[in-house]
Short mmCIF file of C-alpha atoms in Angstrom, two decimals:
data_model
loop_
_atom_site.label_atom_id
_atom_site.label_comp_id
_atom_site.label_asym_id
_atom_site.label_seq_id
_atom_site.Cartn_x
_atom_site.Cartn_y
_atom_site.Cartn_z
CA MET A 7 -8.48 -11.24 -30.68
CA HIS A 8 -11.90 -11.54 -30.28
CA GLY A 9 -12.90 -7.99 -29.15
CA ILE A 10 -12.98 -6.16 -26.14
CA GLN A 11 -16.03 -6.75 -23.69
CA LYS A 12 -17.40 -3.48 -22.29
CA SER A 13 -17.93 -5.69 -19.04
CA ALA A 14 -14.26 -5.93 -18.90
CA ILE A 15 -13.50 -2.19 -19.08
CA THR A 16 -16.30 -1.59 -16.49
CA GLU A 17 -14.72 -3.86 -14.20
CA LEU A 18 -11.07 -1.93 -14.61
CA GLU A 19 -12.84 1.32 -14.07
CA GLU A 20 -14.07 0.17 -10.77
CA ARG A 21 -10.94 -1.26 -9.52
CA LEU A 22 -9.05 1.85 -10.39
CA VAL A 23 -11.34 3.73 -8.00
CA ASP A 24 -10.37 1.29 -5.53
CA TYR A 25 -6.62 1.65 -6.32
CA ILE A 26 -6.86 5.39 -6.17
CA LYS A 27 -8.74 5.48 -2.88
CA THR A 28 -6.10 3.35 -1.19
CA SER A 29 -3.30 4.55 -3.16
CA ASP A 30 -2.33 0.97 -3.93
CA THR A 31 0.91 1.93 -6.10
CA ASP A 32 1.41 -1.87 -6.94
CA GLN A 33 -1.99 -2.30 -8.64
CA LEU A 34 -1.77 1.02 -10.15
CA ASP A 35 1.40 0.07 -11.71
CA LYS A 36 -0.02 -2.75 -13.31
CA VAL A 37 -2.82 -0.56 -15.06
CA LEU A 38 -1.03 2.56 -15.90
CA HIS A 39 0.99 2.34 -19.22
CA ASP A 40 4.74 3.64 -18.57
CA ASP A 41 4.25 6.16 -21.24
CA LEU A 42 0.89 7.26 -19.97
CA LEU A 43 0.09 11.10 -20.75
CA PHE A 44 -3.02 12.60 -18.99
CA ILE A 45 -4.24 16.24 -18.67
CA ALA A 46 -5.58 17.49 -15.35
CA PRO A 47 -8.50 19.93 -15.13
CA ASN A 48 -5.50 22.92 -14.83
CA GLY A 49 -4.07 21.82 -18.05
CA THR A 50 -1.08 20.21 -16.55
CA VAL A 51 0.38 17.16 -18.46
CA VAL A 52 0.47 14.24 -15.84
CA THR A 53 2.84 11.31 -16.45
CA LYS A 54 2.73 7.83 -14.93
CA ALA A 55 5.95 8.70 -12.73
CA MET A 56 4.24 11.99 -11.74
CA ASP A 57 1.23 10.17 -10.59
CA MET A 58 2.69 7.20 -8.85
CA ALA A 59 5.13 9.46 -6.94
CA SER A 60 2.24 11.66 -5.77
CA HIS A 61 0.32 8.54 -4.35
CA LYS A 62 3.77 7.24 -2.87
CA ALA A 63 4.43 10.65 -1.08
CA GLY A 64 0.75 10.61 0.25
CA ASP A 65 -0.11 13.84 -1.80
CA MET A 66 -3.36 11.93 -2.91
CA ILE A 67 -5.83 11.93 -0.09
CA VAL A 68 -9.49 10.73 -1.07
CA HIS A 69 -12.22 11.51 1.14
CA SER A 70 -14.91 9.93 -1.07
CA LEU A 71 -14.83 9.15 -4.81
CA VAL A 72 -17.88 7.89 -6.61
CA LEU A 73 -18.00 6.38 -9.96
CA LYS A 74 -20.31 6.74 -12.67
CA ILE A 75 -19.74 5.21 -16.06
CA GLU A 76 -21.50 7.09 -18.90
CA GLN A 77 -20.03 5.46 -21.98
CA ILE A 78 -17.53 2.65 -23.26
CA SER A 79 -16.47 2.56 -26.93
CA THR A 80 -14.18 -0.14 -28.26
CA ILE A 81 -11.91 0.24 -31.52
CA GLY A 82 -9.73 -2.97 -32.29
CA ASP A 83 -7.52 -3.70 -29.11
CA THR A 84 -8.55 -0.03 -27.59
CA ALA A 85 -11.42 1.09 -25.36
CA ILE A 86 -12.16 4.61 -24.57
CA SER A 87 -14.01 5.19 -21.32
CA ILE A 88 -16.16 8.23 -20.52
CA THR A 89 -16.88 8.49 -16.53
CA VAL A 90 -17.83 10.82 -14.09
CA TYR A 91 -16.17 11.04 -10.54
CA GLU A 92 -17.87 12.91 -7.55
CA THR A 93 -14.58 13.50 -5.63
CA ASN A 94 -13.84 14.91 -2.37
CA GLY A 95 -10.17 14.96 -1.10
CA VAL A 96 -6.77 16.67 -1.68
CA MET A 97 -4.37 16.54 -4.68
CA LEU A 98 -0.93 17.67 -4.65
CA GLY A 99 -1.94 19.84 -1.58
CA GLN A 100 -4.73 21.38 -3.23
CA SER A 101 -8.50 20.77 -2.17
CA ILE A 102 -10.50 18.87 -4.89
CA GLN A 103 -13.95 18.74 -4.58
CA GLY A 104 -16.86 18.40 -7.19
CA LYS A 105 -17.96 16.37 -10.27
CA PHE A 106 -15.23 15.65 -13.03
CA ARG A 107 -15.63 13.91 -16.31
CA TYR A 108 -12.74 11.94 -17.36
CA ILE A 109 -11.98 10.16 -20.67
CA ARG A 110 -9.56 7.17 -20.36
CA VAL A 111 -8.05 5.27 -23.37
CA TRP A 112 -7.22 1.75 -22.50
CA GLN A 113 -5.17 -0.36 -24.58
CA GLU A 114 -4.91 -4.26 -24.55
CA PHE A 115 -1.37 -5.74 -23.96
CA PRO A 116 -0.17 -9.27 -23.51
CA ASP A 117 -0.14 -8.84 -19.87
CA GLY A 118 -3.54 -6.90 -19.51
CA PHE A 119 -5.15 -3.73 -20.24
CA LYS A 120 -3.49 -0.43 -19.33
CA VAL A 121 -4.21 3.12 -19.47
CA ILE A 122 -2.45 5.16 -22.01
CA GLY A 123 -3.88 8.39 -22.07
CA GLY A 124 -6.66 10.47 -20.62
CA SER A 125 -7.98 13.81 -19.64
CA CYS A 126 -10.51 15.45 -16.92
CA CYS A 127 -12.22 18.42 -16.46
CA LYS A 128 -14.53 19.73 -13.80
CA ILE A 129 -18.36 19.86 -14.81
#
């Protein structure tokens, strides 16, 4: 491995926004690791299966989602991204609106980068 290019993670974060906006479960399935663990703003631990089910059921409605990438760090085959989403929509029947800071852990696998963990909080 020759090291992770931060531009690759930037591109993945931008694609992820598109996948979330359109509930593109085929693409989300490719970039979310099967063992993903994510902590939602209310403290709920969310798995890939839970996230995918909410998109498939139409429980994730995004009216707007604006991404700002604040920082990307790389360590071996892993990258950590810190982003801010300005969000307006509905998640699991609850209105979600405002700015949220996310941390995501991306790991490189033979078939590409996948999100293995993360968390977000309202700011």
